[in-house]
mmCIF file of C-alpha atoms and ligand atoms in Angstrom:
data_model
loop_
_atom_site.group_PDB
_atom_site.id
_atom_site.type_symbol
_atom_site.label_atom_id
_atom_site.label_comp_id
_atom_site.label_asym_id
_atom_site.label_seq_id
_atom_site.Cartn_x
_atom_site.Cartn_y
_atom_site.Cartn_z
ATOM 1 C CA MET A 1 -11.558 101.204 -14.450
ATOM 2 C CA ILE A 2 -10.313 100.860 -18.039
ATOM 3 C CA LYS A 3 -10.377 104.224 -19.906
ATOM 4 C CA GLY A 4 -9.378 102.680 -23.156
ATOM 5 C CA ASP A 5 -8.888 104.334 -26.429
ATOM 6 C CA GLY A 6 -10.555 107.146 -28.606
ATOM 7 C CA ILE A 7 -13.314 108.844 -26.656
ATOM 8 C CA GLY A 8 -12.853 106.256 -23.870
ATOM 9 C CA PRO A 9 -10.935 108.426 -21.389
ATOM 10 C CA GLU A 10 -13.436 111.481 -21.897
ATOM 11 C CA ILE A 11 -16.477 109.501 -21.231
ATOM 12 C CA ILE A 12 -15.066 107.608 -18.382
ATOM 13 C CA GLU A 13 -14.202 110.832 -16.580
ATOM 14 C CA GLN A 14 -17.701 111.940 -16.780
ATOM 15 C CA ALA A 15 -18.932 108.524 -15.461
ATOM 16 C CA VAL A 16 -16.517 108.946 -12.635
ATOM 17 C CA ARG A 17 -17.633 112.348 -11.842
ATOM 18 C CA VAL A 18 -21.399 111.145 -11.657
ATOM 19 C CA LEU A 19 -20.379 108.017 -9.663
ATOM 20 C CA ASP A 20 -18.339 110.177 -7.086
ATOM 21 C CA CYS A 21 -21.104 112.499 -6.725
ATOM 22 C CA THR A 22 -23.712 109.767 -6.280
ATOM 23 C CA ALA A 23 -21.529 107.987 -3.842
ATOM 24 C CA GLY A 24 -21.282 111.122 -1.869
ATOM 25 C CA LYS A 25 -24.864 111.627 -1.697
ATOM 26 C CA PHE A 26 -25.728 108.022 -0.847
ATOM 27 C CA GLY A 27 -22.992 107.495 1.656
ATOM 28 C CA PHE A 28 -20.509 105.106 -0.052
ATOM 29 C CA THR A 29 -16.967 105.489 -1.490
ATOM 30 C CA MET A 30 -15.672 104.360 -4.794
ATOM 31 C CA ASN A 31 -12.203 103.088 -5.239
ATOM 32 C CA TYR A 32 -10.780 103.062 -8.934
ATOM 33 C CA VAL A 33 -7.883 100.807 -10.003
ATOM 34 C CA PRO A 34 -6.739 102.062 -13.369
ATOM 35 C CA MET A 35 -6.164 99.075 -15.892
ATOM 36 C CA ASP A 36 -5.124 99.137 -19.536
ATOM 37 C CA LEU A 37 -6.925 97.370 -22.292
ATOM 38 C CA GLY A 38 -6.979 97.626 -26.126
ATOM 39 C CA GLY A 39 -4.870 100.065 -28.103
ATOM 40 C CA CYS A 40 -3.236 101.794 -25.175
ATOM 41 C CA SER A 41 -2.205 98.386 -23.745
ATOM 42 C CA ILE A 42 -0.726 97.577 -27.106
ATOM 43 C CA ASP A 43 1.361 100.822 -27.105
ATOM 44 C CA LYS A 44 2.647 100.155 -23.509
ATOM 45 C CA TYR A 45 3.150 96.433 -23.336
ATOM 46 C CA GLY A 46 2.919 95.093 -26.939
ATOM 47 C CA VAL A 47 -0.187 93.255 -26.264
ATOM 48 C CA PRO A 48 -4.033 94.330 -26.068
ATOM 49 C CA LEU A 49 -4.533 92.533 -22.610
ATOM 50 C CA THR A 50 -2.008 91.579 -20.066
ATOM 51 C CA ASP A 51 -2.134 89.049 -17.271
ATOM 52 C CA ASP A 52 -1.612 91.999 -14.939
ATOM 53 C CA THR A 53 -5.014 93.423 -16.071
ATOM 54 C CA ILE A 54 -6.890 90.353 -15.780
ATOM 55 C CA ALA A 55 -5.331 89.737 -12.159
ATOM 56 C CA GLN A 56 -6.342 93.352 -11.024
ATOM 57 C CA ALA A 57 -9.796 93.020 -12.365
ATOM 58 C CA LYS A 58 -10.382 89.842 -10.397
ATOM 59 C CA THR A 59 -9.440 91.705 -7.371
ATOM 60 C CA CYS A 60 -12.323 94.327 -7.801
ATOM 61 C CA ASP A 61 -16.055 94.179 -7.485
ATOM 62 C CA ALA A 62 -16.620 95.297 -10.995
ATOM 63 C CA VAL A 63 -14.956 96.691 -14.052
ATOM 64 C CA LEU A 64 -16.099 100.067 -15.651
ATOM 65 C CA MET A 65 -14.970 100.432 -19.139
ATOM 66 C CA GLY A 66 -14.897 103.339 -21.812
ATOM 67 C CA SER A 67 -14.040 102.001 -25.280
ATOM 68 C CA ILE A 68 -11.221 100.277 -27.161
ATOM 69 C CA GLY A 69 -9.981 100.309 -30.734
ATOM 70 C CA GLY A 70 -8.844 102.726 -33.277
ATOM 71 C CA ASP A 71 -9.486 103.513 -37.060
ATOM 72 C CA PRO A 72 -8.719 100.368 -38.868
ATOM 73 C CA LYS A 73 -7.676 102.373 -41.940
ATOM 74 C CA THR A 74 -4.972 104.435 -40.166
ATOM 75 C CA SER A 75 -4.102 102.960 -36.848
ATOM 76 C CA PRO A 76 -0.919 100.995 -36.619
ATOM 77 C CA TRP A 77 -2.794 98.537 -34.283
ATOM 78 C CA TYR A 78 -4.448 97.003 -37.210
ATOM 79 C CA ARG A 79 -1.353 96.096 -39.022
ATOM 80 C CA LEU A 80 -0.822 93.645 -36.190
ATOM 81 C CA ASP A 81 -1.782 90.101 -36.266
ATOM 82 C CA PRO A 82 -5.565 89.731 -35.646
ATOM 83 C CA LYS A 83 -4.787 88.073 -32.256
ATOM 84 C CA LYS A 84 -2.946 91.201 -31.094
ATOM 85 C CA ARG A 85 -5.395 93.786 -32.150
ATOM 86 C CA PRO A 86 -7.257 95.898 -29.620
ATOM 87 C CA GLU A 87 -10.515 93.901 -30.083
ATOM 88 C CA ALA A 88 -8.790 90.480 -29.164
ATOM 89 C CA GLY A 89 -8.156 92.157 -25.907
ATOM 90 C CA LEU A 90 -11.902 92.912 -25.271
ATOM 91 C CA LEU A 91 -12.782 89.442 -26.274
ATOM 92 C CA GLY A 92 -9.999 88.078 -24.042
ATOM 93 C CA ILE A 93 -10.913 89.857 -21.004
ATOM 94 C CA ARG A 94 -14.746 88.963 -21.428
ATOM 95 C CA LYS A 95 -13.459 85.243 -21.684
ATOM 96 C CA ALA A 96 -10.952 85.527 -18.787
ATOM 97 C CA LEU A 97 -13.582 87.066 -16.486
ATOM 98 C CA GLY A 98 -16.321 84.578 -17.371
ATOM 99 C CA LEU A 99 -18.657 87.256 -18.560
ATOM 100 C CA PHE A 100 -21.191 85.093 -20.485
ATOM 101 C CA ALA A 101 -24.172 87.321 -20.134
ATOM 102 C CA ASN A 102 -24.384 90.582 -22.081
ATOM 103 C CA LEU A 103 -27.267 92.883 -21.224
ATOM 104 C CA ARG A 104 -27.907 95.669 -23.554
ATOM 105 C CA PHE A 105 -30.923 97.807 -22.888
ATOM 106 C CA SER A 106 -33.065 99.858 -25.365
ATOM 107 C CA VAL A 107 -35.399 102.357 -23.752
ATOM 108 C CA LEU A 108 -36.985 105.096 -25.468
ATOM 109 C CA TYR A 109 -37.454 108.019 -23.025
ATOM 110 C CA ASP A 110 -40.310 110.503 -23.629
ATOM 111 C CA ASP A 111 -37.950 113.361 -24.243
ATOM 112 C CA LEU A 112 -36.001 111.711 -26.879
ATOM 113 C CA MET A 113 -39.098 110.770 -28.844
ATOM 114 C CA ASP A 114 -38.012 113.354 -31.496
ATOM 115 C CA ALA A 115 -34.590 111.750 -31.740
ATOM 116 C CA CYS A 116 -36.059 108.357 -32.576
ATOM 117 C CA PRO A 117 -35.908 107.634 -36.415
ATOM 118 C CA LEU A 118 -38.952 105.314 -36.454
ATOM 119 C CA ARG A 119 -42.423 106.819 -37.356
ATOM 120 C CA GLU A 120 -44.122 108.584 -34.662
ATOM 121 C CA ASP A 121 -46.938 106.105 -34.248
ATOM 122 C CA ILE A 122 -44.475 103.308 -33.809
ATOM 123 C CA ALA A 123 -42.414 105.097 -31.376
ATOM 124 C CA ARG A 124 -45.509 106.043 -29.366
ATOM 125 C CA GLU A 125 -46.380 102.394 -28.641
ATOM 126 C CA GLY A 126 -43.273 102.493 -26.310
ATOM 127 C CA ILE A 127 -39.848 100.960 -26.688
ATOM 128 C CA ASP A 128 -38.417 99.193 -23.538
ATOM 129 C CA PHE A 129 -36.501 95.958 -24.096
ATOM 130 C CA VAL A 130 -33.312 94.302 -23.087
ATOM 131 C CA ILE A 131 -31.178 92.073 -25.308
ATOM 132 C CA LEU A 132 -29.294 89.332 -23.681
ATOM 133 C CA ARG A 133 -26.437 88.375 -25.790
ATOM 134 C CA GLU A 134 -24.317 85.328 -25.189
ATOM 135 C CA LEU A 135 -20.917 86.677 -24.833
ATOM 136 C CA THR A 136 -18.174 84.083 -24.527
ATOM 137 C CA GLY A 137 -19.140 81.406 -27.007
ATOM 138 C CA GLY A 138 -20.246 80.855 -30.562
ATOM 139 C CA LEU A 139 -18.483 81.860 -33.670
ATOM 140 C CA TYR A 140 -16.398 84.546 -32.013
ATOM 141 C CA PHE A 141 -14.667 82.044 -29.828
ATOM 142 C CA GLY A 142 -14.882 78.848 -31.824
ATOM 143 C CA GLU A 143 -11.815 77.433 -33.970
ATOM 144 C CA LYS A 144 -10.711 79.730 -36.588
ATOM 145 C CA LYS A 145 -8.337 78.895 -39.437
ATOM 146 C CA THR A 146 -7.262 80.099 -42.851
ATOM 147 C CA GLU A 147 -5.774 77.365 -45.035
ATOM 148 C CA THR A 148 -4.871 76.688 -48.749
ATOM 149 C CA VAL A 149 -7.109 74.023 -50.269
ATOM 150 C CA GLY A 150 -6.724 73.032 -53.754
ATOM 151 C CA GLY A 151 -4.778 76.152 -54.690
ATOM 152 C CA GLU A 152 -7.120 78.783 -52.837
ATOM 153 C CA GLU A 153 -7.534 80.071 -49.417
ATOM 154 C CA VAL A 154 -10.140 78.792 -47.403
ATOM 155 C CA ALA A 155 -11.224 80.414 -44.133
ATOM 156 C CA THR A 156 -13.470 78.707 -41.210
ATOM 157 C CA ASP A 157 -14.848 79.835 -38.015
ATOM 158 C CA VAL A 158 -16.786 77.248 -35.927
ATOM 159 C CA LEU A 159 -20.004 77.920 -34.576
ATOM 160 C CA SER A 160 -20.716 75.748 -31.374
ATOM 161 C CA TYR A 161 -22.822 75.865 -28.323
ATOM 162 C CA SER A 162 -23.140 73.275 -25.488
ATOM 163 C CA GLU A 163 -26.241 72.892 -23.501
ATOM 164 C CA SER A 164 -24.722 74.119 -20.325
ATOM 165 C CA GLU A 165 -23.521 77.316 -22.184
ATOM 166 C CA ILE A 166 -27.232 77.913 -23.232
ATOM 167 C CA ARG A 167 -28.724 77.210 -19.917
ATOM 168 C CA ARG A 168 -26.616 79.463 -17.855
ATOM 169 C CA ILE A 169 -27.685 82.445 -19.904
ATOM 170 C CA ALA A 170 -31.062 81.435 -20.462
ATOM 171 C CA VAL A 171 -31.504 81.354 -16.598
ATOM 172 C CA LYS A 172 -30.403 84.954 -16.707
ATOM 173 C CA ALA A 173 -33.029 85.757 -19.419
ATOM 174 C CA PHE A 174 -35.818 83.879 -17.681
ATOM 175 C CA ASP A 175 -35.166 85.698 -14.377
ATOM 176 C CA SER A 176 -34.901 88.892 -16.180
ATOM 177 C CA ALA A 177 -38.336 88.328 -17.678
ATOM 178 C CA MET A 178 -39.903 87.546 -14.395
ATOM 179 C CA LEU A 179 -38.706 90.947 -13.038
ATOM 180 C CA ARG A 180 -40.030 92.729 -16.148
ATOM 181 C CA ARG A 181 -43.158 92.021 -18.477
ATOM 182 C CA LYS A 182 -42.704 88.241 -18.563
ATOM 183 C CA LYS A 183 -42.096 87.921 -22.144
ATOM 184 C CA LEU A 184 -38.956 86.234 -23.574
ATOM 185 C CA THR A 185 -38.043 86.015 -27.311
ATOM 186 C CA LEU A 186 -35.440 83.650 -28.281
ATOM 187 C CA VAL A 187 -33.643 84.724 -31.449
ATOM 188 C CA ASP A 188 -31.990 82.196 -33.622
ATOM 189 C CA LYS A 189 -31.700 80.706 -37.190
ATOM 190 C CA ALA A 190 -33.273 77.357 -36.342
ATOM 191 C CA ASN A 191 -34.485 76.844 -39.842
ATOM 192 C CA VAL A 192 -30.822 76.443 -40.816
ATOM 193 C CA LEU A 193 -28.418 76.144 -37.969
ATOM 194 C CA GLU A 194 -27.852 73.121 -35.956
ATOM 195 C CA SER A 195 -26.623 75.241 -32.896
ATOM 196 C CA SER A 196 -29.844 77.068 -33.094
ATOM 197 C CA ARG A 197 -31.973 74.022 -32.902
ATOM 198 C CA LEU A 198 -30.072 73.205 -29.541
ATOM 199 C CA TRP A 199 -30.787 76.625 -28.344
ATOM 200 C CA ARG A 200 -34.629 76.102 -28.980
ATOM 201 C CA LYS A 201 -34.603 72.692 -27.361
ATOM 202 C CA VAL A 202 -32.786 74.060 -24.208
ATOM 203 C CA VAL A 203 -34.937 77.002 -23.973
ATOM 204 C CA GLY A 204 -38.043 75.071 -24.731
ATOM 205 C CA GLU A 205 -37.233 72.630 -21.729
ATOM 206 C CA MET A 206 -36.543 75.326 -19.349
ATOM 207 C CA ALA A 207 -39.750 77.248 -20.318
ATOM 208 C CA LYS A 208 -41.740 74.553 -18.269
ATOM 209 C CA ASP A 209 -40.060 75.859 -15.161
ATOM 210 C CA TYR A 210 -41.117 79.346 -15.822
ATOM 211 C CA PRO A 211 -45.002 78.976 -16.622
ATOM 212 C CA GLU A 212 -45.535 82.635 -16.264
ATOM 213 C CA VAL A 213 -43.040 83.685 -19.072
ATOM 214 C CA ASP A 214 -44.512 84.007 -22.457
ATOM 215 C CA VAL A 215 -41.800 82.480 -24.686
ATOM 216 C CA ASP A 216 -41.611 83.274 -28.216
ATOM 217 C CA TYR A 217 -39.226 81.968 -30.892
ATOM 218 C CA MET A 218 -38.213 84.161 -33.736
ATOM 219 C CA TYR A 219 -35.725 83.694 -36.743
ATOM 220 C CA VAL A 220 -32.965 86.406 -36.566
ATOM 221 C CA ASP A 221 -33.740 87.743 -40.158
ATOM 222 C CA ASN A 222 -37.411 88.424 -38.945
ATOM 223 C CA ALA A 223 -36.240 89.873 -35.627
ATOM 224 C CA ALA A 224 -34.084 92.427 -37.562
ATOM 225 C CA MET A 225 -37.246 93.475 -39.463
ATOM 226 C CA GLN A 226 -39.486 93.311 -36.118
ATOM 227 C CA LEU A 227 -37.209 95.552 -34.308
ATOM 228 C CA VAL A 228 -38.000 98.511 -36.548
ATOM 229 C CA ARG A 229 -41.483 97.395 -37.559
ATOM 230 C CA ARG A 230 -42.973 96.941 -34.012
ATOM 231 C CA PRO A 231 -40.243 97.225 -31.316
ATOM 232 C CA SER A 232 -42.946 97.490 -28.688
ATOM 233 C CA GLN A 233 -43.446 93.770 -28.922
ATOM 234 C CA PHE A 234 -40.126 92.959 -27.351
ATOM 235 C CA ASP A 235 -39.337 92.665 -23.609
ATOM 236 C CA VAL A 236 -36.391 90.273 -22.994
ATOM 237 C CA VAL A 237 -34.553 89.126 -26.302
ATOM 238 C CA LEU A 238 -32.075 86.092 -25.754
ATOM 239 C CA THR A 239 -29.877 85.324 -28.509
ATOM 240 C CA GLU A 240 -26.270 83.711 -29.223
ATOM 241 C CA ASN A 241 -23.218 85.953 -29.568
ATOM 242 C CA MET A 242 -23.113 87.077 -33.239
ATOM 243 C CA PHE A 243 -26.801 87.573 -33.636
ATOM 244 C CA GLY A 244 -26.669 89.819 -30.425
ATOM 245 C CA ASP A 245 -23.731 91.795 -31.705
ATOM 246 C CA ILE A 246 -25.587 92.808 -34.802
ATOM 247 C CA LEU A 247 -29.259 93.175 -33.206
ATOM 248 C CA SER A 248 -27.940 95.280 -30.455
ATOM 249 C CA ASP A 249 -26.358 97.948 -32.788
ATOM 250 C CA GLU A 250 -29.741 98.165 -34.545
ATOM 251 C CA ALA A 251 -31.577 98.247 -31.241
ATOM 252 C CA SER A 252 -29.471 101.137 -29.970
ATOM 253 C CA MET A 253 -30.320 103.290 -32.979
ATOM 254 C CA VAL A 254 -34.132 102.469 -32.714
ATOM 255 C CA VAL A 255 -34.079 104.563 -29.475
ATOM 256 C CA GLY A 256 -32.322 107.453 -30.837
ATOM 257 C CA SER A 257 -28.574 106.953 -30.641
ATOM 258 C CA ILE A 258 -26.035 104.382 -29.905
ATOM 259 C CA GLY A 259 -24.705 106.922 -27.481
ATOM 260 C CA MET A 260 -27.574 106.094 -25.194
ATOM 261 C CA GLN A 261 -27.152 102.298 -24.674
ATOM 262 C CA PRO A 262 -25.705 101.013 -21.637
ATOM 263 C CA SER A 263 -24.451 97.484 -21.282
ATOM 264 C CA ALA A 264 -23.671 95.056 -18.492
ATOM 265 C CA SER A 265 -21.584 91.891 -18.959
ATOM 266 C CA LEU A 266 -22.070 89.595 -16.042
ATOM 267 C CA ALA A 267 -20.327 86.452 -14.799
ATOM 268 C CA GLU A 268 -21.708 83.998 -12.359
ATOM 269 C CA GLY A 269 -22.361 85.827 -9.144
ATOM 270 C CA SER A 270 -22.391 89.580 -8.765
ATOM 271 C CA PHE A 271 -19.162 90.357 -10.942
ATOM 272 C CA GLY A 272 -19.594 92.386 -14.054
ATOM 273 C CA LEU A 273 -17.961 94.546 -16.646
ATOM 274 C CA TYR A 274 -19.909 97.779 -17.662
ATOM 275 C CA GLU A 275 -19.309 99.453 -20.898
ATOM 276 C CA PRO A 276 -21.245 101.442 -23.367
ATOM 277 C CA SER A 277 -22.377 99.555 -26.395
ATOM 278 C CA HIS A 278 -20.739 101.851 -28.763
ATOM 279 C CA GLY A 279 -17.108 102.015 -29.854
ATOM 280 C CA SER A 280 -14.306 104.373 -29.402
ATOM 281 C CA ALA A 281 -15.226 106.741 -32.180
ATOM 282 C CA PRO A 282 -11.543 107.985 -32.999
ATOM 283 C CA ASP A 283 -13.076 110.387 -35.418
ATOM 284 C CA ILE A 284 -14.482 112.560 -32.647
ATOM 285 C CA ALA A 285 -11.889 111.623 -29.831
ATOM 286 C CA GLY A 286 -10.751 114.706 -27.829
ATOM 287 C CA GLN A 287 -13.143 117.147 -29.261
ATOM 288 C CA ASP A 288 -15.735 117.026 -26.335
ATOM 289 C CA ARG A 289 -18.402 115.854 -28.550
ATOM 290 C CA ALA A 290 -18.911 112.329 -27.424
ATOM 291 C CA ASN A 291 -22.119 111.456 -25.596
ATOM 292 C CA PRO A 292 -21.155 110.326 -22.101
ATOM 293 C CA LEU A 293 -24.728 108.951 -21.180
ATOM 294 C CA ALA A 294 -24.267 105.330 -22.445
ATOM 295 C CA THR A 295 -21.256 105.148 -20.047
ATOM 296 C CA ILE A 296 -22.983 106.993 -17.229
ATOM 297 C CA LEU A 297 -25.909 104.663 -17.522
ATOM 298 C CA SER A 298 -23.646 101.517 -17.598
ATOM 299 C CA ALA A 299 -22.264 102.925 -14.387
ATOM 300 C CA ALA A 300 -25.776 102.941 -13.083
ATOM 301 C CA CYS A 301 -25.980 99.378 -14.165
ATOM 302 C CA MET A 302 -22.709 98.709 -12.161
ATOM 303 C CA LEU A 303 -24.280 100.209 -9.062
ATOM 304 C CA ARG A 304 -27.364 98.075 -9.503
ATOM 305 C CA TYR A 305 -25.923 94.526 -10.492
ATOM 306 C CA SER A 306 -22.409 94.440 -8.919
ATOM 307 C CA LEU A 307 -22.455 96.953 -5.983
ATOM 308 C CA GLY A 308 -25.828 96.488 -4.476
ATOM 309 C CA GLU A 309 -26.628 100.183 -4.773
ATOM 310 C CA GLU A 310 -29.941 100.152 -6.129
ATOM 311 C CA GLU A 311 -31.257 103.364 -5.011
ATOM 312 C CA ALA A 312 -28.162 105.214 -6.338
ATOM 313 C CA ALA A 313 -28.658 103.438 -9.671
ATOM 314 C CA CYS A 314 -32.102 104.757 -9.823
ATOM 315 C CA ALA A 315 -30.955 108.256 -8.961
ATOM 316 C CA VAL A 316 -28.533 108.272 -11.744
ATOM 317 C CA GLU A 317 -31.092 107.033 -14.286
ATOM 318 C CA ARG A 318 -33.577 109.733 -13.109
ATOM 319 C CA ALA A 319 -30.836 112.431 -13.285
ATOM 320 C CA VAL A 320 -30.228 111.400 -16.962
ATOM 321 C CA MET A 321 -33.828 111.691 -17.771
ATOM 322 C CA ASP A 322 -34.117 115.015 -16.333
ATOM 323 C CA VAL A 323 -31.231 116.341 -17.940
ATOM 324 C CA LEU A 324 -32.375 115.407 -21.358
ATOM 325 C CA LYS A 325 -35.161 117.644 -20.942
ATOM 326 C CA LEU A 326 -32.877 120.592 -21.226
ATOM 327 C CA PHE A 327 -29.662 119.376 -22.871
ATOM 328 C CA ARG A 328 -28.353 117.201 -25.624
ATOM 329 C CA THR A 329 -25.156 116.247 -27.035
ATOM 330 C CA PRO A 330 -24.938 116.586 -30.867
ATOM 331 C CA ASP A 331 -25.795 112.895 -31.633
ATOM 332 C CA LEU A 332 -29.159 113.436 -30.068
ATOM 333 C CA LYS A 333 -30.010 116.858 -31.183
ATOM 334 C CA SER A 334 -32.981 117.209 -33.830
ATOM 335 C CA GLU A 335 -34.176 120.281 -35.343
ATOM 336 C CA ASN A 336 -37.467 120.557 -33.633
ATOM 337 C CA ASP A 337 -36.488 120.109 -29.916
ATOM 338 C CA ASN A 338 -35.820 123.183 -28.069
ATOM 339 C CA THR A 339 -32.673 121.815 -25.932
ATOM 340 C CA ALA A 340 -29.349 123.325 -25.872
ATOM 341 C CA VAL A 341 -26.305 121.404 -27.308
ATOM 342 C CA VAL A 342 -23.665 120.793 -24.923
ATOM 343 C CA GLY A 343 -20.350 118.857 -24.897
ATOM 344 C CA THR A 344 -19.060 115.772 -23.072
ATOM 345 C CA ALA A 345 -17.874 117.325 -20.065
ATOM 346 C CA ARG A 346 -20.849 119.784 -19.578
ATOM 347 C CA MET A 347 -23.154 116.706 -20.132
ATOM 348 C CA GLY A 348 -21.388 114.883 -17.246
ATOM 349 C CA GLU A 349 -21.513 117.919 -15.006
ATOM 350 C CA CYS A 350 -25.364 118.443 -15.688
ATOM 351 C CA VAL A 351 -26.062 114.774 -14.717
ATOM 352 C CA ALA A 352 -23.745 115.062 -11.416
ATOM 353 C CA GLU A 353 -25.829 118.194 -10.526
ATOM 354 C CA ALA A 354 -29.062 116.648 -11.272
ATOM 355 C CA VAL A 355 -28.193 113.700 -8.897
ATOM 356 C CA ARG A 356 -26.946 116.151 -6.247
ATOM 357 C CA ASN A 357 -30.188 118.251 -6.476
ATOM 358 C CA GLN A 358 -32.529 115.210 -6.299
ATOM 359 C CA LYS A 359 -34.671 115.113 -3.088
HETATM 360 C C1 IPM B 401 -19.342 94.953 -29.199
HETATM 361 C C2 IPM B 401 -18.336 95.131 -30.000
HETATM 362 C C3 IPM B 401 -17.181 94.120 -30.016
HETATM 363 C C4 IPM B 401 -17.967 92.612 -30.210
HETATM 364 C C5 IPM B 401 -16.191 94.009 -30.937
HETATM 365 C C6 IPM B 401 -15.309 95.272 -30.636
HETATM 366 C C7 IPM B 401 -15.058 92.967 -30.802
HETATM 367 O O1 IPM B 401 -18.818 95.149 -31.535
HETATM 368 O O2 IPM B 401 -19.027 95.048 -27.977
HETATM 369 O O3 IPM B 401 -20.292 94.679 -29.511
HETATM 370 O O4 IPM B 401 -18.122 92.138 -31.281
HETATM 371 O O5 IPM B 401 -18.368 91.951 -29.345
HETATM 372 MG MG1 MG B 402 -20.890 95.262 -31.495
#
């Protein structure tokens, strides 16, 4: 369990509350090992990720994480060398634990229709897709350097992918598609980038092994537009690291709030790290205003993918849907819904109660 920075501790507290209550109901026990990552690790140990944290994480079945980072304008963490900032810890733990497949879900719940910023006729077509973002390769992990050339600074980030890196996440994408609506969209920039052309080639070859999956190829600029124009067309979206980072933020807003988007970062096997897609929101930290639902839904993903507790996962997801009929955190509230505004802790309590009261 990594609470992290900003709103991290508050939202994790609520996810733990819901997990414990769900475990009690379904007859299993959760054991939490607290670990440090990000800013709080810098404060204690001078680095955002310690070998100890990596070693401890490896002894667990899964990692549940809040959020890391601070306000770059005011936090002393951002006066450190980029390699020692909170975000480096997050990238480091993803790499160290082999978490190459990041799943970010966008589902528009009926009861959140009014929180959706898209036109009603578009929202009514239904939104239910998952972005599979490659998480340990590409630009974020390629060689980086800043040098002086001809009297001026030149900065370089290398974007490279190998066939095997593409294939191992594409397998997860095809398998997900088979369990869903059997539609896969590869998002790339194959009209410009060499690495994208390799993604197309590998995915195109693999498509032959999945004849039932309808495979579509889309340039990332068009995908950014299609996500708001007609999001109902997407089922599984497969893409490289940076495109996935950008599109998943857009995808979260399409379903009402980034405070609703859970994520699962999976390694080979059943191990995974589960964290909300949103950041640490230092501006509202400690005010009992943060929406804990993305973290609670990430905990449900953890029950499903790493702990083998599918029924418990569904119970948590159902509880969230039930609670949204009556209560909202401020980020989800719109003028024309007749729900009550609640804080972080009360929201967690409501979800736990809803799990407890399920038949
Ligand atoms: C995310 C975040 C991270 C990323 C940052 C904090 C390094 O934006 O999880 O999407 O880019 O992966
Ligand atoms: Mg991001």
